Coordinates of C-alpha atoms in Angstrom, one line a residue:
M1 CA 76.4 126.6 41.2
H2 CA 72.4 126.5 41.1
D3 CA 72.0 124.2 37.9
R4 CA 71.6 121.4 39.6
S5 CA 71.8 118.4 37.0
A6 CA 74.6 119.8 36.5
Q7 CA 75.3 118.6 40.1
Q8 CA 74.3 114.5 39.9
E9 CA 77.7 113.3 39.9
L10 CA 79.0 116.2 42.2
A11 CA 77.0 116.6 45.5
P12 CA 77.5 115.4 49.4
Q13 CA 76.6 112.4 51.0
W14 CA 73.8 113.3 52.7
D15 CA 72.3 114.7 49.2
L16 CA 72.0 111.2 48.0
R17 CA 71.1 109.6 51.1
F18 CA 68.0 112.4 50.8
P19 CA 67.6 113.5 47.8
G20 CA 66.6 117.8 46.4
R21 CA 67.7 118.6 50.1
L22 CA 71.6 120.4 48.4
Q23 CA 69.2 122.7 46.7
M24 CA 66.9 123.2 49.4
E25 CA 69.8 124.8 50.5
L26 CA 70.9 126.6 47.8
D27 CA 67.2 127.7 47.0
A28 CA 67.4 129.9 50.5
F29 CA 70.4 131.3 49.1
K30 CA 69.0 132.5 46.8
A31 CA 66.0 133.7 48.1
E32 CA 69.2 136.3 49.8
N33 CA 70.5 137.1 47.0
V34 CA 74.0 135.3 48.0
D35 CA 74.6 132.9 44.9
P36 CA 77.9 130.1 47.2
K37 CA 80.4 129.5 45.5
P38 CA 81.0 125.0 46.2
D39 CA 85.0 124.2 47.1
K40 CA 85.1 121.5 44.0
D41 CA 88.3 119.6 45.9
A42 CA 85.4 118.8 48.7
L43 CA 83.0 118.9 46.6
K44 CA 84.8 115.6 44.9
D45 CA 84.9 113.4 47.9
G46 CA 81.0 113.9 48.5
R47 CA 81.4 117.3 51.1
L48 CA 79.6 120.2 50.2
V49 CA 81.5 123.0 51.4
L50 CA 81.2 126.8 50.3
D51 CA 82.6 130.1 50.5
F52 CA 80.4 133.5 50.3
E53 CA 79.5 137.0 51.1
W54 CA 76.8 137.8 53.3
P55 CA 75.8 141.4 54.3
Y56 CA 76.7 142.7 57.6
G57 CA 76.2 146.0 59.0
G58 CA 76.1 147.9 55.8
D59 CA 78.9 146.3 55.0
V60 CA 80.1 142.0 53.4
L61 CA 81.1 139.3 55.6
S62 CA 83.2 136.7 54.0
L63 CA 82.3 134.1 54.6
R64 CA 82.7 130.3 54.6
A65 CA 79.8 127.2 55.1
V66 CA 80.9 123.2 55.6
Y67 CA 78.4 120.8 56.4
P68 CA 79.1 117.4 58.1
D69 CA 78.8 113.9 56.0
G70 CA 75.4 114.0 58.9
Y71 CA 74.2 116.9 57.9
P72 CA 70.6 118.1 58.6
F73 CA 71.1 115.6 61.0
L74 CA 73.9 117.6 62.6
R75 CA 74.3 121.6 62.4
P76 CA 76.5 122.9 59.7
Q77 CA 80.1 124.9 60.8
V78 CA 80.0 128.5 59.9
L79 CA 83.2 130.4 60.1
L80 CA 84.5 133.6 59.1
R81 CA 86.7 133.8 56.3
E82 CA 89.2 136.7 58.0
P83 CA 87.9 136.8 61.8
G84 CA 90.6 139.1 62.5
R85 CA 88.3 141.9 63.0
F86 CA 86.5 139.6 65.5
S87 CA 89.0 138.6 67.3
G88 CA 87.9 137.8 71.2
R89 CA 84.7 138.3 70.3
R90 CA 82.4 136.4 72.1
H91 CA 80.8 133.6 70.3
V92 CA 83.7 133.1 67.9
A93 CA 86.6 130.9 67.9
P94 CA 90.0 131.5 67.5
D95 CA 89.3 129.8 64.1
G96 CA 87.1 131.8 63.0
T97 CA 83.7 129.8 63.8
I98 CA 81.2 131.6 65.1
C99 CA 78.5 130.3 68.0
L100 CA 74.7 131.0 66.0
I101 CA 73.2 128.5 68.3
G102 CA 74.4 127.2 71.9
R103 CA 76.0 123.8 72.1
E104 CA 73.1 122.0 73.3
S105 CA 72.3 119.3 70.3
R106 CA 68.1 120.4 70.5
Q107 CA 69.4 123.1 69.7
W108 CA 69.5 122.9 66.1
T109 CA 66.7 120.8 63.5
S110 CA 67.1 119.2 60.7
S111 CA 64.9 121.8 58.7
L112 CA 66.7 124.4 59.9
T113 CA 68.9 125.9 56.3
V114 CA 72.3 127.8 57.2
P115 CA 71.1 131.5 55.3
A116 CA 67.7 131.2 57.6
L117 CA 70.5 130.6 60.3
L118 CA 72.6 133.6 59.5
T119 CA 69.1 135.7 59.0
E120 CA 68.0 135.0 62.5
K121 CA 71.3 134.1 64.8
L122 CA 74.5 136.1 62.9
A123 CA 73.2 139.9 64.0
D124 CA 73.5 138.5 68.1
A125 CA 75.9 136.1 67.9
L126 CA 78.9 139.2 66.8
K127 CA 77.1 142.0 69.2
A128 CA 77.2 138.9 72.2
V129 CA 73.6 140.1 72.9
G130 CA 70.0 138.4 73.0
N131 CA 69.4 134.7 73.6
E132 CA 72.1 132.9 75.1
D133 CA 72.8 130.4 76.5
P134 CA 74.0 130.6 80.2
Q135 CA 78.1 129.4 80.1
G136 CA 81.3 131.5 80.3
E137 CA 84.0 131.0 77.1
P138 CA 87.6 130.5 78.1
P139 CA 90.0 130.8 76.2
E140 CA 91.7 127.6 77.7
V141 CA 89.4 125.9 76.0
W142 CA 91.4 126.8 72.8
W143 CA 95.1 126.8 73.8
N144 CA 94.0 122.9 75.0
G145 CA 92.8 122.1 71.6
R146 CA 96.4 122.9 70.4
P147 CA 98.9 121.6 72.8
I148 CA 102.2 120.7 70.9
D149 CA 101.9 116.9 69.7
D150 CA 102.8 114.4 72.5
L151 CA 100.4 116.2 74.5
P152 CA 101.9 117.8 78.0
F153 CA 99.2 119.6 80.0
C154 CA 99.9 121.7 83.8
L155 CA 97.4 121.2 86.4
I156 CA 96.1 123.3 88.3
E157 CA 93.4 125.3 90.8
T158 CA 90.5 127.4 90.1
T159 CA 90.4 128.3 94.1
W160 CA 93.5 130.6 92.8
D161 CA 91.8 133.6 92.5
L162 CA 95.3 136.3 91.5
W163 CA 94.4 137.9 88.6
T164 CA 92.2 140.4 90.9
R165 CA 95.2 141.1 93.3
G166 CA 97.3 143.5 90.9
L167 CA 100.4 140.9 90.7
N168 CA 102.2 142.0 87.6
S169 CA 104.8 138.4 88.3
G170 CA 106.5 136.9 90.5
Q171 CA 107.5 133.1 90.3
L172 CA 105.7 129.3 90.0
T173 CA 106.9 126.3 92.2
V174 CA 106.7 123.0 89.2
R175 CA 106.5 119.8 90.0
Y176 CA 107.3 117.8 87.1
T177 CA 107.6 114.5 85.0
F178 CA 109.1 113.9 81.8
D179 CA 108.9 110.9 79.3
D180 CA 110.3 110.6 76.5
S181 CA 111.2 107.7 75.7
S182 CA 108.7 106.9 73.2
S183 CA 108.7 109.9 70.2
D184 CA 111.3 113.3 70.7
A185 CA 108.8 114.8 71.7
P186 CA 108.6 114.9 75.8
L187 CA 105.5 114.0 77.8
L188 CA 105.5 116.4 80.0
R189 CA 102.8 115.5 83.5
A190 CA 102.8 118.8 86.1
A191 CA 101.0 120.4 88.1
V192 CA 101.8 123.8 90.5
T193 CA 102.2 123.5 93.8
R194 CA 103.4 127.3 94.9
V195 CA 102.9 130.8 94.0
L196 CA 105.0 132.6 94.5
S197 CA 105.0 136.5 93.7
E198 CA 108.1 138.6 92.7
D199 CA 109.3 138.5 96.7
G200 CA 108.9 135.1 97.9
V201 CA 105.3 136.0 99.2
V202 CA 103.5 132.6 98.8
L203 CA 100.4 133.3 97.4
A204 CA 98.7 130.0 96.8
H205 CA 99.7 126.5 97.0
W206 CA 98.2 123.5 95.9
N207 CA 95.8 122.7 98.2
S208 CA 95.7 118.8 98.7
R209 CA 97.2 115.1 97.4
L210 CA 99.4 115.3 94.2
P211 CA 98.2 112.3 92.1
A212 CA 101.0 109.4 92.0
F213 CA 103.3 110.2 88.9
L214 CA 104.4 113.0 89.9
A215 CA 104.7 111.9 94.3
G216 CA 107.0 109.3 93.3
D217 CA 110.5 109.8 93.0
N218 CA 110.5 109.9 89.4
A219 CA 108.5 113.4 89.7
R220 CA 111.3 116.7 90.2
E221 CA 110.3 119.7 91.0
L222 CA 111.1 123.6 89.0
T223 CA 111.1 127.2 89.9
I224 CA 109.7 129.5 86.8
P225 CA 108.8 132.7 86.0
W226 CA 104.7 133.4 85.7
E227 CA 104.0 137.5 84.8
R228 CA 100.6 139.5 84.0
L229 CA 98.7 139.4 81.1
D230 CA 96.0 142.6 80.9
Q231 CA 94.1 140.2 78.5
A232 CA 92.8 136.9 78.3
P233 CA 94.6 134.4 75.1
F234 CA 94.0 134.0 71.9
P235 CA 95.2 131.4 69.7
D236 CA 93.7 133.1 66.7
S237 CA 96.2 133.2 64.0
G238 CA 99.3 131.3 65.6
D239 CA 100.5 134.9 66.3
T240 CA 99.9 134.6 69.8
L241 CA 101.1 131.3 70.3
R242 CA 104.1 132.3 68.4
D243 CA 105.1 135.4 69.9
L244 CA 104.0 134.0 73.6
V245 CA 107.2 131.0 72.7
G246 CA 109.3 133.2 71.4
S247 CA 109.5 135.9 74.5
V248 CA 110.1 131.9 76.0
I249 CA 112.5 131.1 74.2
A250 CA 114.3 134.5 74.1
A251 CA 113.1 133.6 78.1
S252 CA 116.1 134.7 80.5
S253 CA 114.6 131.8 83.1
P254 CA 117.0 128.8 84.0
I255 CA 117.0 125.9 80.9
F256 CA 116.5 122.1 83.3
P257 CA 116.7 118.8 81.4
L258 CA 114.4 117.4 80.0
S259 CA 115.3 113.8 82.1
R260 CA 118.6 112.3 83.7
L261 CA 119.6 111.1 81.2
S262 CA 118.6 113.1 77.9
K263 CA 120.5 115.9 76.6
R264 CA 117.9 117.8 75.5
Q265 CA 116.0 121.1 78.1
F266 CA 113.6 122.6 77.9
R267 CA 112.5 126.2 79.5
L268 CA 108.8 126.0 81.5
N269 CA 107.4 129.7 80.8
A270 CA 103.3 131.2 82.3
F271 CA 101.0 133.7 81.6
L272 CA 98.0 134.8 84.7
Y273 CA 95.2 135.5 82.3
P274 CA 91.8 136.9 83.4
S275 CA 89.5 134.6 81.7
E276 CA 85.6 133.8 81.4
L277 CA 85.1 130.6 84.0
G278 CA 81.4 130.8 84.1
W279 CA 78.2 132.8 83.0
Q280 CA 79.3 135.9 83.9
Q281 CA 81.8 134.6 86.6
K282 CA 85.7 136.0 86.1
G283 CA 87.9 134.3 87.2
D284 CA 91.7 132.7 87.0
G285 CA 93.4 131.6 82.9
W286 CA 97.2 130.6 82.9
L287 CA 99.3 129.2 79.9
F288 CA 101.5 127.1 79.9
A289 CA 103.9 127.8 77.1
L290 CA 107.0 125.9 76.1
A291 CA 110.1 125.4 74.7
E292 CA 112.7 122.3 73.8
G293 CA 116.1 122.6 72.6
T294 CA 119.3 121.8 73.6
K295 CA 121.7 124.1 75.1
K296 CA 123.6 125.2 71.8
G297 CA 119.6 125.4 70.7
F298 CA 118.6 127.3 73.6
Q299 CA 122.7 130.1 72.9
L300 CA 121.5 130.7 70.1
R301 CA 117.9 131.3 69.6
R302 CA 117.4 128.2 66.9
S303 CA 116.3 123.8 66.6
V304 CA 114.1 124.9 69.5
K305 CA 110.8 123.8 68.5
G306 CA 107.7 124.6 71.5
G307 CA 104.3 125.2 72.3
A308 CA 101.0 125.6 74.1
V309 CA 100.6 122.9 77.3
R310 CA 97.6 122.2 78.1
T311 CA 95.6 124.2 81.6
L312 CA 94.1 121.0 83.3
R313 CA 92.2 122.4 86.9
A314 CA 92.6 119.1 89.5
G315 CA 92.2 121.4 92.8
P316 CA 89.6 119.3 95.0
S317 CA 86.7 122.3 93.9
D318 CA 87.5 120.9 90.3
L319 CA 87.4 117.4 91.3
L320 CA 83.6 117.7 92.3
S321 CA 82.3 121.2 90.4
R322 CA 80.8 118.3 88.4
A323 CA 79.3 116.7 90.8
P324 CA 78.2 118.7 93.5
Q325 CA 75.8 116.7 95.3
A326 CA 78.8 114.7 96.5
S327 CA 80.4 117.3 99.0
A328 CA 79.6 116.0 101.4
M329 CA 82.0 113.2 101.2
C330 CA 85.3 115.3 101.4
L331 CA 84.6 115.2 105.2
K332 CA 83.7 112.1 105.3
K333 CA 85.9 108.3 106.6
V334 CA 83.6 104.4 105.7
C335 CA 84.8 102.3 106.5
L336 CA 84.5 99.0 104.4
I337 CA 84.2 95.2 105.0
G338 CA 85.0 92.6 102.2
T339 CA 85.6 94.3 99.5
G340 CA 84.1 90.8 96.7
A341 CA 82.2 91.5 93.5
I342 CA 79.4 94.1 95.3
G343 CA 81.7 95.3 98.1
A344 CA 85.5 96.4 95.5
P345 CA 83.2 98.3 93.0
V346 CA 81.4 100.9 96.4
A347 CA 85.0 101.2 97.4
I348 CA 86.2 102.6 94.3
D349 CA 82.5 104.5 93.9
L350 CA 83.7 105.8 97.5
A351 CA 87.2 106.9 96.0
R352 CA 86.2 108.0 92.6
N353 CA 82.9 110.4 94.5
G354 CA 85.3 111.8 96.9
I355 CA 85.3 109.9 99.8
K356 CA 88.0 111.6 103.0
E357 CA 89.6 107.8 104.2
L358 CA 87.9 104.4 103.2
R359 CA 89.2 102.0 105.2
L360 CA 89.3 98.0 103.5
L361 CA 89.0 94.7 105.7
D362 CA 89.4 91.5 104.3
F363 CA 91.6 88.4 104.1
D364 CA 91.6 87.5 100.4
I365 CA 93.4 87.1 96.9
L366 CA 92.0 88.3 93.6
E367 CA 92.4 84.6 92.1
P368 CA 91.6 85.3 88.1
G369 CA 88.3 83.6 87.9
N370 CA 87.7 86.5 90.1
S371 CA 88.3 89.0 87.7
V372 CA 84.9 88.2 85.7
R373 CA 82.7 90.3 87.7
W374 CA 85.4 91.9 90.1
P375 CA 86.2 95.7 89.3
L376 CA 90.3 95.4 88.1
G377 CA 91.9 92.0 86.2
A378 CA 94.7 90.3 85.8
S379 CA 96.7 92.8 87.0
A380 CA 95.4 92.7 90.3
W381 CA 95.6 88.6 89.9
G382 CA 97.3 87.0 93.0
R383 CA 97.5 90.4 95.1
S384 CA 95.5 91.1 98.1
K385 CA 92.3 92.0 97.3
V386 CA 92.5 95.3 100.1
E387 CA 95.9 96.1 98.9
A388 CA 95.1 95.5 94.9
L389 CA 92.0 98.7 95.9
E390 CA 94.3 100.7 97.3
A391 CA 97.7 101.2 95.4
F392 CA 93.9 101.8 91.8
I393 CA 92.8 103.7 94.6
K394 CA 95.8 106.3 95.6
N395 CA 97.2 105.8 91.9
E396 CA 93.2 107.2 90.6
F397 CA 92.1 108.8 93.2
P398 CA 94.8 110.2 95.3
Y399 CA 92.9 112.5 97.6
C400 CA 91.2 109.6 99.3
D401 CA 92.7 108.5 102.3
V402 CA 92.8 104.2 102.4
H403 CA 94.1 102.1 104.8
T404 CA 93.7 98.5 105.0
I405 CA 92.7 96.0 107.4
K406 CA 93.8 92.1 106.2
H407 CA 92.2 89.7 108.7
Q408 CA 89.4 87.8 108.6
L409 CA 86.4 87.4 110.9
G410 CA 86.5 84.4 113.3
S411 CA 89.6 82.7 112.2
Q412 CA 93.6 84.0 112.1
S413 CA 96.1 86.7 110.1
E414 CA 99.2 87.9 111.8
K415 CA 98.3 90.7 113.1
Y416 CA 95.1 89.7 114.5
P417 CA 94.6 86.0 115.7
F418 CA 91.8 85.1 116.1
R419 CA 91.4 88.2 117.4
D420 CA 87.5 89.9 116.5
E421 CA 86.6 92.4 118.1
R422 CA 90.6 94.4 117.7
A423 CA 90.6 94.4 113.9
L424 CA 86.5 96.5 113.7
A425 CA 87.3 98.2 116.0
D426 CA 91.3 99.6 114.7
A427 CA 88.1 99.3 111.5
I428 CA 86.1 101.3 112.2
E429 CA 87.9 104.0 114.7
G430 CA 85.6 107.3 114.1
V431 CA 84.5 106.9 110.9
D432 CA 80.9 108.2 110.3
L433 CA 79.5 104.6 108.4
V434 CA 80.5 101.0 108.9
I435 CA 79.8 99.4 105.3
D436 CA 79.9 95.2 105.6
A437 CA 79.5 93.0 102.3
T438 CA 80.9 90.4 104.0
A439 CA 76.8 88.6 102.2
A440 CA 77.7 86.0 105.6
Y441 CA 74.8 86.6 107.7
W442 CA 76.7 85.2 110.9
N443 CA 79.2 87.8 110.5
I444 CA 76.4 90.3 109.4
A445 CA 74.4 90.0 113.0
F446 CA 77.9 89.8 114.8
I447 CA 79.0 93.0 113.1
H448 CA 76.1 94.7 113.9
D449 CA 76.5 93.6 117.0
F450 CA 79.4 95.3 117.5
V451 CA 78.6 98.3 115.8
A452 CA 75.1 99.0 116.9
Q453 CA 77.5 99.3 121.2
R454 CA 78.8 101.9 119.7
G455 CA 76.6 103.4 118.2
L456 CA 77.3 103.3 115.1
P457 CA 75.3 103.3 111.9
L458 CA 75.5 99.6 109.8
M459 CA 75.1 99.6 105.9
A460 CA 74.9 95.8 104.8
M461 CA 74.0 94.3 101.6
H462 CA 74.6 90.4 99.9
A463 CA 72.8 88.7 97.1
S464 CA 71.1 86.1 96.9
P465 CA 73.3 82.6 94.6
P466 CA 71.9 82.5 91.7
V467 CA 71.7 87.1 91.5
T468 CA 67.4 86.5 90.8
G469 CA 67.6 90.3 93.4
G470 CA 69.7 90.7 96.5
I471 CA 68.8 93.7 99.3
V472 CA 70.1 97.0 100.5
V473 CA 69.8 97.4 104.0
L474 CA 70.8 99.4 106.3
Y475 CA 70.0 99.5 109.6
G476 CA 68.5 101.9 112.3
P477 CA 69.2 102.1 115.9
D478 CA 65.1 101.8 116.6
G479 CA 65.3 99.4 114.5
G480 CA 65.1 95.7 113.4
C481 CA 68.7 93.9 113.1
P482 CA 69.3 91.3 111.0
A483 CA 67.8 88.0 112.7
C484 CA 64.1 90.8 112.2
L485 CA 64.8 90.9 109.0
L486 CA 65.2 86.9 108.9
R487 CA 61.5 87.0 111.2
A488 CA 60.1 89.4 108.6
W489 CA 60.6 87.1 106.3
R490 CA 59.6 84.2 107.2
D491 CA 56.1 86.0 108.7
G492 CA 56.6 87.3 105.4
S493 CA 55.7 91.1 106.7
I494 CA 58.7 91.6 104.4
I495 CA 59.2 89.7 100.6
K496 CA 61.9 88.0 100.7
P497 CA 64.2 89.2 97.0
P498 CA 63.9 86.5 94.0
G499 CA 66.2 83.5 94.8
V500 CA 67.1 84.1 98.9
G501 CA 67.9 80.9 100.6
D502 CA 67.8 78.9 96.5
E503 CA 70.9 77.1 96.4
S504 CA 71.2 76.2 92.7
G505 CA 72.9 78.6 91.9
L506 CA 76.2 77.6 93.4
V507 CA 79.0 76.2 91.9
Q508 CA 82.5 75.5 93.1
P509 CA 84.7 76.9 91.2
P510 CA 88.4 73.9 89.8
G511 CA 90.9 74.5 93.0
C512 CA 87.7 76.8 94.5
S513 CA 88.1 75.1 98.0
E514 CA 83.7 75.6 99.1
R515 CA 81.2 76.6 96.9
T516 CA 80.6 80.5 95.2
F517 CA 77.3 82.2 93.9
T518 CA 76.7 82.9 89.8
G519 CA 76.2 85.6 88.6
V520 CA 77.9 88.9 86.4
S521 CA 79.0 91.7 87.2
Y522 CA 76.4 93.9 85.7
D523 CA 73.2 91.8 87.7
L524 CA 75.8 92.6 91.0
Q525 CA 76.2 96.3 90.0
E526 CA 72.9 96.7 90.9
L527 CA 73.8 96.7 94.2
S528 CA 76.5 98.3 94.2
L529 CA 75.2 100.9 92.5
Q530 CA 72.0 101.5 94.7
A531 CA 74.2 100.9 98.2
M532 CA 76.1 103.7 96.7
R533 CA 73.4 105.9 96.4
V534 CA 71.9 104.8 100.0
A535 CA 75.3 105.9 101.0
S536 CA 75.7 108.8 100.2
T537 CA 72.8 109.9 100.9
F538 CA 73.3 108.8 104.9
L539 CA 76.5 110.6 104.6
A540 CA 75.8 114.1 103.6
A541 CA 72.7 114.5 104.9
G542 CA 73.1 112.6 108.9
R543 CA 70.7 110.0 109.2
T544 CA 66.7 111.6 108.7
N545 CA 65.3 108.6 111.4
S546 CA 66.0 105.8 113.0
S547 CA 64.4 103.0 111.3
T548 CA 66.2 100.8 109.5
A549 CA 65.1 100.3 105.6
V550 CA 65.5 97.5 103.6
Y551 CA 66.2 98.0 99.9
T552 CA 64.7 95.6 97.5
L553 CA 65.9 94.1 94.7
S554 CA 64.1 92.1 92.0
F555 CA 65.6 91.1 88.2
D556 CA 62.5 90.8 86.6
A557 CA 62.6 89.0 82.7
E558 CA 60.2 91.0 79.4
S559 CA 61.3 90.5 75.9
G560 CA 64.5 88.3 77.1
V561 CA 66.6 91.1 79.3
R562 CA 66.4 91.0 83.0
L563 CA 65.1 94.6 84.7
P564 CA 66.3 95.1 87.9
S565 CA 63.7 97.1 90.6
W566 CA 63.9 98.1 94.1
H567 CA 61.2 97.8 96.9
L568 CA 61.7 100.0 99.8
D569 CA 60.4 98.4 103.4
I570 CA 60.9 99.4 107.3
L571 CA 62.2 96.9 109.1
D572 CA 60.9 97.5 113.1
R573 CA 62.5 95.1 115.3
H574 CA 60.1 92.1 115.8
A575 CA 58.6 91.5 118.8
T576 CA 59.9 88.3 119.4
C577 CA 63.7 88.9 118.4
T578 CA 66.0 89.2 121.1
C579 CA 66.6 92.7 120.0
N580 CA 64.2 93.8 121.5
A581 CA 65.7 93.2 124.1

């Protein structure tokens, strides 16, 4: 392998791009008196896989280095060819891959070689000492990478914290659905709704709303056994999984039909084990083993297949763990008036970020032409916008309560015939923030007057007709009102957004009764995103002052690309405005 001339026709693809890089790697092995053996089949395919013996603590380790096609930009992987003695060890994956450096890509540099990595990092990695990344290594990561073919999953919550209680076994109540319409293997979607001890005491329960696919009539409920494992299981050589599935096949627990029409049966058992969820942070790990076959197959213990079910963490704290700054929203209620191209993305983002309750007030339906800048597409055509949003949010973000009010301000509606104040009163009752996305001045003025009398905060936003600018305004109790803003624009104390008052950007689409502004979703979403930043900050901290904040958006063309920029002004009450009265 050291004779580079003999390898001219057999070289990894990356050495053809970076001539001499392979020789550099081989020279590094030679300097350590190590003679790596290439996998010839891999080399014929333009890949480099090296097997070699590496000195370690007076002994040698049989290792394999696998170089990706993206080498040297991307790091090589080093595996133990005989991982058994290091099974379950930190920094060693079940397949034998050794974590020599952290997962952060910047810890790898293209000047490194495998021998340099091993010399510097191998001993510390195998002994779990030295400079470690501060992160846990939960076994479920490895189990979730080896589910049965149809990717089943079971939802749990991290906050249950049961393993430390010392209980050995019990039962779980599981809500589940199977979809076996497209393949022989079932697609299991499940959630643990209760954890019980052996004597039936409820130890933990699902702490929020279930997703729509588990809350509907098609979902079924079952009770399965769970037992405690004193050590974390790893899918090392496959023996652990075979043993667990074998125990499930041989178990005395009930078997259940896959679906109402299927003759296939399944048995699901659960195992609770100690897991490292974070850096030096212990918690519950759950492993669900599934066996599936016919009733006779279970009786004879043959022709039954099985595997691990993905464990997914979906409790309220789990969903917010990646965005702790949004945690305050789970206690807040918001009323959103106007669910058009700016308001609808705000509604979805509020739900996505955990808002407790959302009230949506609008009357419009979604026409096909709207969907070029509306967040939902053809599935919502012809539907009421608020009802389409409600269905989408309930399906995708079940923790959010959504209520709809179908009403057009200043017009007739079935429930509120020309009763705008009654519609608004129902919409804003008990909320923490009112958001106006109607983009109509007299709507804004009326809504501001109505909510200000009730001491509620109001945020409003709209774009200019050609979407060359726009505003997001958080009105304060002692600050200026919508009329004050018009006066400030008129006297120049606050710069008007580009395009305000420019009706050249209005068009009348065919079949539409009025003109509308022109603009694309990716420009309008600048306003939606800023509105979310302002709203989330307000909801998290409450009002820090009583003034009115005006955020003005403008787009500047540079090198042919529109660049958004924002400017903040404080709007005081105008001396000539009646809001001073």
